[in-house]
mmCIF file with all atom_site columns, C-alpha atoms in Angstrom:
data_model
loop_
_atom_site.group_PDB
_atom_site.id
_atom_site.type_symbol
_atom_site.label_atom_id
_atom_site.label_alt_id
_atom_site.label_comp_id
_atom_site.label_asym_id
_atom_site.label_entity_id
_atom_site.label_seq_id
_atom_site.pdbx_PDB_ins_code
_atom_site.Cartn_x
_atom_site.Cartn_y
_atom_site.Cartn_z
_atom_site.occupancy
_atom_site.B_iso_or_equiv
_atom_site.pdbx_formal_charge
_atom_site.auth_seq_id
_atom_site.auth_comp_id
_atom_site.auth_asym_id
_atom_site.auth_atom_id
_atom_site.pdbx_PDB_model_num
ATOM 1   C CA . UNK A 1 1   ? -18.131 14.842  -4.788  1.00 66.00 ? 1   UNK A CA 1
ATOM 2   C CA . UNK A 1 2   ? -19.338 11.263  -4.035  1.00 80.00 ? 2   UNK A CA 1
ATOM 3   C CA . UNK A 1 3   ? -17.408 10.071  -7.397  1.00 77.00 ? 3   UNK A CA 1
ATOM 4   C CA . UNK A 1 4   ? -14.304 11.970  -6.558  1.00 75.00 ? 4   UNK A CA 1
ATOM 5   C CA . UNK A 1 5   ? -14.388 9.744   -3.216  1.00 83.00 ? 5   UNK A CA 1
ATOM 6   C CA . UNK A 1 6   ? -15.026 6.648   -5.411  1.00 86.00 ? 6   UNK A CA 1
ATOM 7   C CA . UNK A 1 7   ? -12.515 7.455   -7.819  1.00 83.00 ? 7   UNK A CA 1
ATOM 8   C CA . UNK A 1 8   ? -10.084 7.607   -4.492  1.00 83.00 ? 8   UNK A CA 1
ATOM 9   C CA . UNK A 1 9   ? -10.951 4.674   -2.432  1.00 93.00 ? 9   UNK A CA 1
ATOM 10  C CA . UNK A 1 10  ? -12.175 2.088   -5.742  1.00 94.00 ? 10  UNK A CA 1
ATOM 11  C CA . UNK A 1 11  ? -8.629  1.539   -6.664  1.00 94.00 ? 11  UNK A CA 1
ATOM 12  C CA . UNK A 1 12  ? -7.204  0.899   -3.228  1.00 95.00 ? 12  UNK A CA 1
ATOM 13  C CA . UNK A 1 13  ? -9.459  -0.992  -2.300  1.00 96.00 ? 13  UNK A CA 1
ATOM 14  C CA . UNK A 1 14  ? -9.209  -3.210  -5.790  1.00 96.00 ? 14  UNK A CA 1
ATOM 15  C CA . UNK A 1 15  ? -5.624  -2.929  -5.556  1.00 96.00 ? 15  UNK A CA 1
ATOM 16  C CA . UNK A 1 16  ? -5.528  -4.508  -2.218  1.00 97.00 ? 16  UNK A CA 1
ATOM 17  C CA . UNK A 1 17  ? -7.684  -7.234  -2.450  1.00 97.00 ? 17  UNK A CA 1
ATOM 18  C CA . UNK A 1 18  ? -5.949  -8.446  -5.604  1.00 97.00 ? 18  UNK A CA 1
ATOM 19  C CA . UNK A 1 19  ? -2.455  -7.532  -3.858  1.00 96.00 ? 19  UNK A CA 1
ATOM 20  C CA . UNK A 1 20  ? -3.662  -9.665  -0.408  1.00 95.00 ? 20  UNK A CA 1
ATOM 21  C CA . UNK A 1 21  ? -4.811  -12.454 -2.448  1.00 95.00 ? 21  UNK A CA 1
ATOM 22  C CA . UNK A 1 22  ? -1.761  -12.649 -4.628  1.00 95.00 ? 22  UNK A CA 1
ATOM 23  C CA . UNK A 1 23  ? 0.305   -12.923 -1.048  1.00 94.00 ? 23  UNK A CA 1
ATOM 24  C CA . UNK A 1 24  ? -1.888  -15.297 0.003   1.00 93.00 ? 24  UNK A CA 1
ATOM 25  C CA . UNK A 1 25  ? -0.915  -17.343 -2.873  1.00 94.00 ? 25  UNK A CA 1
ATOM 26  C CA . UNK A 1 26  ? 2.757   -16.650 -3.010  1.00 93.00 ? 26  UNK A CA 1
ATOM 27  C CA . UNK A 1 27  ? 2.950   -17.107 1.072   1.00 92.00 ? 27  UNK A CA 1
ATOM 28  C CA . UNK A 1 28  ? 3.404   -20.662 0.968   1.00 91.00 ? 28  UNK A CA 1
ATOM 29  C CA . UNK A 1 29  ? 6.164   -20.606 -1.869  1.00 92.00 ? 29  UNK A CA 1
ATOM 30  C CA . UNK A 1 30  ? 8.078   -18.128 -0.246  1.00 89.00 ? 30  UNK A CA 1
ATOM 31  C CA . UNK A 1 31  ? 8.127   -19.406 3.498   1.00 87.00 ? 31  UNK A CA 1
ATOM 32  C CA . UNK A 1 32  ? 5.841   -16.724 5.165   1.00 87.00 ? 32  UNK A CA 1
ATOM 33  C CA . UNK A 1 33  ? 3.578   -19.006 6.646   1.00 85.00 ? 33  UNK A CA 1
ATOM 34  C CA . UNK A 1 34  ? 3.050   -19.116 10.162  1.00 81.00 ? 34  UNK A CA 1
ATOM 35  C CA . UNK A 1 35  ? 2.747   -22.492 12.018  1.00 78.00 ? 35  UNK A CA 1
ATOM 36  C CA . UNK A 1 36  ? 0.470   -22.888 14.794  1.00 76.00 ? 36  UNK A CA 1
ATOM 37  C CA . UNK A 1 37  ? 2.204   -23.951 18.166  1.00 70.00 ? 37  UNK A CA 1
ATOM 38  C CA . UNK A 1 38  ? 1.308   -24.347 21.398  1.00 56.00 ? 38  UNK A CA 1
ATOM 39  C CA . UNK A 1 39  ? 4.255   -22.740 22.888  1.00 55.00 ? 39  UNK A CA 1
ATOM 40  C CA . UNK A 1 40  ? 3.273   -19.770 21.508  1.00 58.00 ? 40  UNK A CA 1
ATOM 41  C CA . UNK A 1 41  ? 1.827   -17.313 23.958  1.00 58.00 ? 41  UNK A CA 1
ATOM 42  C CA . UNK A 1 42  ? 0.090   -15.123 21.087  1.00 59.00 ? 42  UNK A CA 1
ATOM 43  C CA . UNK A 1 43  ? -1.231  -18.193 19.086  1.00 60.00 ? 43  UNK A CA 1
ATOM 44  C CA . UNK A 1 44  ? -4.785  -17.451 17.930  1.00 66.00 ? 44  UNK A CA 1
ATOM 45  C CA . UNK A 1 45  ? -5.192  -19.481 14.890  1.00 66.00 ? 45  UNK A CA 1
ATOM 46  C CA . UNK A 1 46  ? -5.323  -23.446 14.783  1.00 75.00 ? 46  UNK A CA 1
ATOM 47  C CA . UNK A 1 47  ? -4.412  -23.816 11.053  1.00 81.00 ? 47  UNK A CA 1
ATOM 48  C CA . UNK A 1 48  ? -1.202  -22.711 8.951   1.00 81.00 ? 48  UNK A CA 1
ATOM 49  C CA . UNK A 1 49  ? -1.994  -18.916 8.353   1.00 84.00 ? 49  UNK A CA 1
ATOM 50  C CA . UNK A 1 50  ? 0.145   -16.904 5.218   1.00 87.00 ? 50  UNK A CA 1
ATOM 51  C CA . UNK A 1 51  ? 1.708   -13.831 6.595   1.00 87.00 ? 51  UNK A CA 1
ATOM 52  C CA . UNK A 1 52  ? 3.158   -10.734 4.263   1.00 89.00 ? 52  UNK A CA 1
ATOM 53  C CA . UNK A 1 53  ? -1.199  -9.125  3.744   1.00 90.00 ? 53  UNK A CA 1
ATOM 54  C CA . UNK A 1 54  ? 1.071   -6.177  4.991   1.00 92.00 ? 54  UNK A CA 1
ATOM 55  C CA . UNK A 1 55  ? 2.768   -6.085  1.228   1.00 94.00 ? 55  UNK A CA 1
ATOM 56  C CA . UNK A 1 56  ? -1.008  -5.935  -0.037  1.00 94.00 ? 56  UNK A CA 1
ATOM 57  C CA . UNK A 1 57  ? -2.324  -3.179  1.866   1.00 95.00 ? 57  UNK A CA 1
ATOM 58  C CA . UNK A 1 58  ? 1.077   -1.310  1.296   1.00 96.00 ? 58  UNK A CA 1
ATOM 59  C CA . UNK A 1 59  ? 0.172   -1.881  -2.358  1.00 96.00 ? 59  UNK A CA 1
ATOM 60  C CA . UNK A 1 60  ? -3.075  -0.671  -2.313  1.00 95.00 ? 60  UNK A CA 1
ATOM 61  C CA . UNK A 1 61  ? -1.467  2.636   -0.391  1.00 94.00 ? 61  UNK A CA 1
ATOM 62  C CA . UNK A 1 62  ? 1.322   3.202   -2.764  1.00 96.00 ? 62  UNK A CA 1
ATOM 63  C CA . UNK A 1 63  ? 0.225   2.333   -6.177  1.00 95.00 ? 63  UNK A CA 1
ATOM 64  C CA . UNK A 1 64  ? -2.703  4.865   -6.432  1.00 93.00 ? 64  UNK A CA 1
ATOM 65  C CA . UNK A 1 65  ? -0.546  7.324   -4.717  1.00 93.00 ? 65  UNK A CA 1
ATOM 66  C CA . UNK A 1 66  ? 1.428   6.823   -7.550  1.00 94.00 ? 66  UNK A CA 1
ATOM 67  C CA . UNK A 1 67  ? -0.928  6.915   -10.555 1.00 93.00 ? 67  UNK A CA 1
ATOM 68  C CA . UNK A 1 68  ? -2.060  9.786   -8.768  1.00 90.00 ? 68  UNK A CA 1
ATOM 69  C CA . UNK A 1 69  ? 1.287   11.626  -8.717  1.00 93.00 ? 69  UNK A CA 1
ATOM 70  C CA . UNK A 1 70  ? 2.093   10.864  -12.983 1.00 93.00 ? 70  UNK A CA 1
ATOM 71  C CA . UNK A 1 71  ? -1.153  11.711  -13.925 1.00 91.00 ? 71  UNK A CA 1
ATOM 72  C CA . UNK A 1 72  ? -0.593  15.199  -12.524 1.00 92.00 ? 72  UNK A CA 1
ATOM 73  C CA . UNK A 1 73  ? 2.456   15.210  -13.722 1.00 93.00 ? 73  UNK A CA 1
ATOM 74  C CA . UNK A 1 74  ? 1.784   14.266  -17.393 1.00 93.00 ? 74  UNK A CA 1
ATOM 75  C CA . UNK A 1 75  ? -1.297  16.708  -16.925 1.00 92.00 ? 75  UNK A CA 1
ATOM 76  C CA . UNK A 1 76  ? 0.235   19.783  -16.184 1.00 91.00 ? 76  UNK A CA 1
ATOM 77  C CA . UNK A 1 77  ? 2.733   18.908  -19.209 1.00 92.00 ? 77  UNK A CA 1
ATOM 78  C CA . UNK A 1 78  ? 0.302   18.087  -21.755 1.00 90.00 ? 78  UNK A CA 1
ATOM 79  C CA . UNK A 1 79  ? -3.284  19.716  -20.392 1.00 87.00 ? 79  UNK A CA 1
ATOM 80  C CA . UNK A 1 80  ? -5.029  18.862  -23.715 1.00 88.00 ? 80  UNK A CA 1
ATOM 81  C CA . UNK A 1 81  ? -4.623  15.429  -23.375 1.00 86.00 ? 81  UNK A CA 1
ATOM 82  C CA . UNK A 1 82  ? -5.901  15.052  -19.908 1.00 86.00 ? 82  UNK A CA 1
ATOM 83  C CA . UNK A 1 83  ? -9.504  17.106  -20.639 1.00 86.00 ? 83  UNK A CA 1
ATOM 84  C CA . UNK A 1 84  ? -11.615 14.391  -18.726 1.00 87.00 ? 84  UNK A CA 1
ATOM 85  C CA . UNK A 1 85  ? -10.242 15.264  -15.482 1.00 87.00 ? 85  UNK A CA 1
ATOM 86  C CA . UNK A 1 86  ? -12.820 17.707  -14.078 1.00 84.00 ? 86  UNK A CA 1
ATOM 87  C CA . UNK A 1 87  ? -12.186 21.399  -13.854 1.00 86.00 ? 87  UNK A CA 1
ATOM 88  C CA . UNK A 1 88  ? -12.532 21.183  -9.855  1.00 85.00 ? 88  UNK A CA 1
ATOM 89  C CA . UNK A 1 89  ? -9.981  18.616  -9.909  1.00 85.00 ? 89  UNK A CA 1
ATOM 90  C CA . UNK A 1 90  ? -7.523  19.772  -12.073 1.00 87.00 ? 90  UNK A CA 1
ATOM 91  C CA . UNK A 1 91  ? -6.975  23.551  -10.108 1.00 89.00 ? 91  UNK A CA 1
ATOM 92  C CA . UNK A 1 92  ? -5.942  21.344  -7.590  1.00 89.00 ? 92  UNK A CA 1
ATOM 93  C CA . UNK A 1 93  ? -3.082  19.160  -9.813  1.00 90.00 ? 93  UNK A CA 1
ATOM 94  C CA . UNK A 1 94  ? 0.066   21.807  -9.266  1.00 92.00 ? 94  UNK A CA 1
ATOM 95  C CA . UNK A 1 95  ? -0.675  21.411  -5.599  1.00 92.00 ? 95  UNK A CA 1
ATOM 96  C CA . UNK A 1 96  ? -0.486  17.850  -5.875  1.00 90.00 ? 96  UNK A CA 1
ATOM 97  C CA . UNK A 1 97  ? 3.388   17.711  -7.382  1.00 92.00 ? 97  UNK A CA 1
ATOM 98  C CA . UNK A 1 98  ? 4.013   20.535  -4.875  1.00 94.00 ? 98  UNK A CA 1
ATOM 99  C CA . UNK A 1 99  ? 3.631   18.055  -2.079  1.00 93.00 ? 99  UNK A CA 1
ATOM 100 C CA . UNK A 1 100 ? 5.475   15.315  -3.839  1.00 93.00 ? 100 UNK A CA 1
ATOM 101 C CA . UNK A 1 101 ? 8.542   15.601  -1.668  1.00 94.00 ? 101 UNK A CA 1
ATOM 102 C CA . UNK A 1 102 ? 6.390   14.947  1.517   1.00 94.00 ? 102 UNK A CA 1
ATOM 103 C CA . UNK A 1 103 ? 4.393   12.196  0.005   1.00 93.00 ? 103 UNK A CA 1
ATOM 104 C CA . UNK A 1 104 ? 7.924   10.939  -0.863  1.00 94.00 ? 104 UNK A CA 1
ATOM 105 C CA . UNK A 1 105 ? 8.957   11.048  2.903   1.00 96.00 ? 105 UNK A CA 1
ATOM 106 C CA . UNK A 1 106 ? 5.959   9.085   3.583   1.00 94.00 ? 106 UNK A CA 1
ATOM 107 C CA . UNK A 1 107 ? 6.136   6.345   1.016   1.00 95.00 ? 107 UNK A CA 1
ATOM 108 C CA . UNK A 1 108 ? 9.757   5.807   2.401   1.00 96.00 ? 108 UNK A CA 1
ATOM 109 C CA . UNK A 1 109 ? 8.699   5.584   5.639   1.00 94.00 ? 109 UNK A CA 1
ATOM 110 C CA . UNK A 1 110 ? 6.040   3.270   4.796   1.00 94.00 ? 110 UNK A CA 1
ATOM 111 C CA . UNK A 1 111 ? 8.135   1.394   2.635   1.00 96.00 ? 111 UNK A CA 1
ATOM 112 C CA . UNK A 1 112 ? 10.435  1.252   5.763   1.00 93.00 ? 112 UNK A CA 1
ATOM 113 C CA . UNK A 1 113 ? 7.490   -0.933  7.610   1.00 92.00 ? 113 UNK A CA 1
ATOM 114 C CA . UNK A 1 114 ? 6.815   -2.730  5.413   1.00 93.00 ? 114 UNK A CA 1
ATOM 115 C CA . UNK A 1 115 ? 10.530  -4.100  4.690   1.00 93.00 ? 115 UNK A CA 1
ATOM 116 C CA . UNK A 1 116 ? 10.675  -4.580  8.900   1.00 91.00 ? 116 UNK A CA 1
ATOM 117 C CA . UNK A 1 117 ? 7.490   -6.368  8.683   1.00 89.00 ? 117 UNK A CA 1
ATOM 118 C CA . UNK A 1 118 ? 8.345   -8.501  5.621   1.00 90.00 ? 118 UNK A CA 1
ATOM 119 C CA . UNK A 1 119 ? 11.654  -9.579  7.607   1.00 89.00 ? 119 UNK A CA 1
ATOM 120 C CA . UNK A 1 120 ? 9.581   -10.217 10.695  1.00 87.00 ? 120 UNK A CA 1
ATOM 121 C CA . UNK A 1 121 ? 7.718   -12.752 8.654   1.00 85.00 ? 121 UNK A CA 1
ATOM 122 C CA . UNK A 1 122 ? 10.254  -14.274 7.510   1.00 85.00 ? 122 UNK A CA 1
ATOM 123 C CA . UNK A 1 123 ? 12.647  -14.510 10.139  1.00 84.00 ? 123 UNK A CA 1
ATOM 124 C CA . UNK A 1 124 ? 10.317  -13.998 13.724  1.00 78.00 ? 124 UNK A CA 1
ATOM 125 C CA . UNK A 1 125 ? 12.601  -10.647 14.559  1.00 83.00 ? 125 UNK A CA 1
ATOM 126 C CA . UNK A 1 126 ? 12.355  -9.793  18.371  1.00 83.00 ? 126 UNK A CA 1
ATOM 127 C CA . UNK A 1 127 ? 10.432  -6.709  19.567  1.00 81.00 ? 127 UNK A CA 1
ATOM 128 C CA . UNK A 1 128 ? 13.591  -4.538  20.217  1.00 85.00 ? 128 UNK A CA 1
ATOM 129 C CA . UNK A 1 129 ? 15.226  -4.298  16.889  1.00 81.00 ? 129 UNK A CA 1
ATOM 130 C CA . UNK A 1 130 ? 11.738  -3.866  15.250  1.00 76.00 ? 130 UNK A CA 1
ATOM 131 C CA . UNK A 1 131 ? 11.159  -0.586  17.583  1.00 79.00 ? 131 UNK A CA 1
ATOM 132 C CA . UNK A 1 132 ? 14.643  0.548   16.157  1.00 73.00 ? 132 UNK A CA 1
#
């Protein structure tokens, strides 16, 4: 059981710190950086800060979701091929594309956030149109 928890949380987690990083880098080249001012009430950094980590923790959400979801997919299709997923795993695979359509709902959602929050970033959107 402990792997099957690894095997779940190793990729996120690797996904997301490359994802965050790579934001971190393309921050700066895209305009998502955030400028300290005085004037702001909420102001609790003293040096220019990157925004859009949001995008790399989406990532690291989405993208195993994802591999996740095709490699059910393809297994169910093709069950010779995919013999190294383990027997108390794969009874559990057709249950897995069964709840596609809500995992669907909630990538969307998600995906929803994360656009709002990207825009935020970009263009300081008031409170009210964000609660929208």
């Amino acid at each position: 059981m402990l792997w099957f928890i690894a095997a779940c949380l190793l990729p996120a987690f690797c996904v997301t710190f490359v994802a965050t990083a790579g934001m971190k880098r393309l921050a700066p080249r895209l305009g998502l950086i955030d400028q300290p001012a005085v004037h702001k009430r909420h102001a609790t950094h003293e040096q220019a800060t990157p925004l859009g980590g949001g995008v790399g923790i989406y990532l690291g959400f989405v993208l195993p979701i994802l591999a996740a979801q095709g490699i059910a997919w393809l297994a169910l299709r093709n069950p010779s091929a995919f013999g190294w997923i383990p027997a108390e795993v794969a009874v559990h695979l057709e249950g897995v594309l069964y709840r596609s359509a809500t995992m669907g709902a909630l990538l969307l959602g998600g995906t929803v956030l994360v656009a709002m929050g990207l825009l935020d970033d970009a263009a300081a959107i008031a409170w009210p149109p964000r609660l929208a």
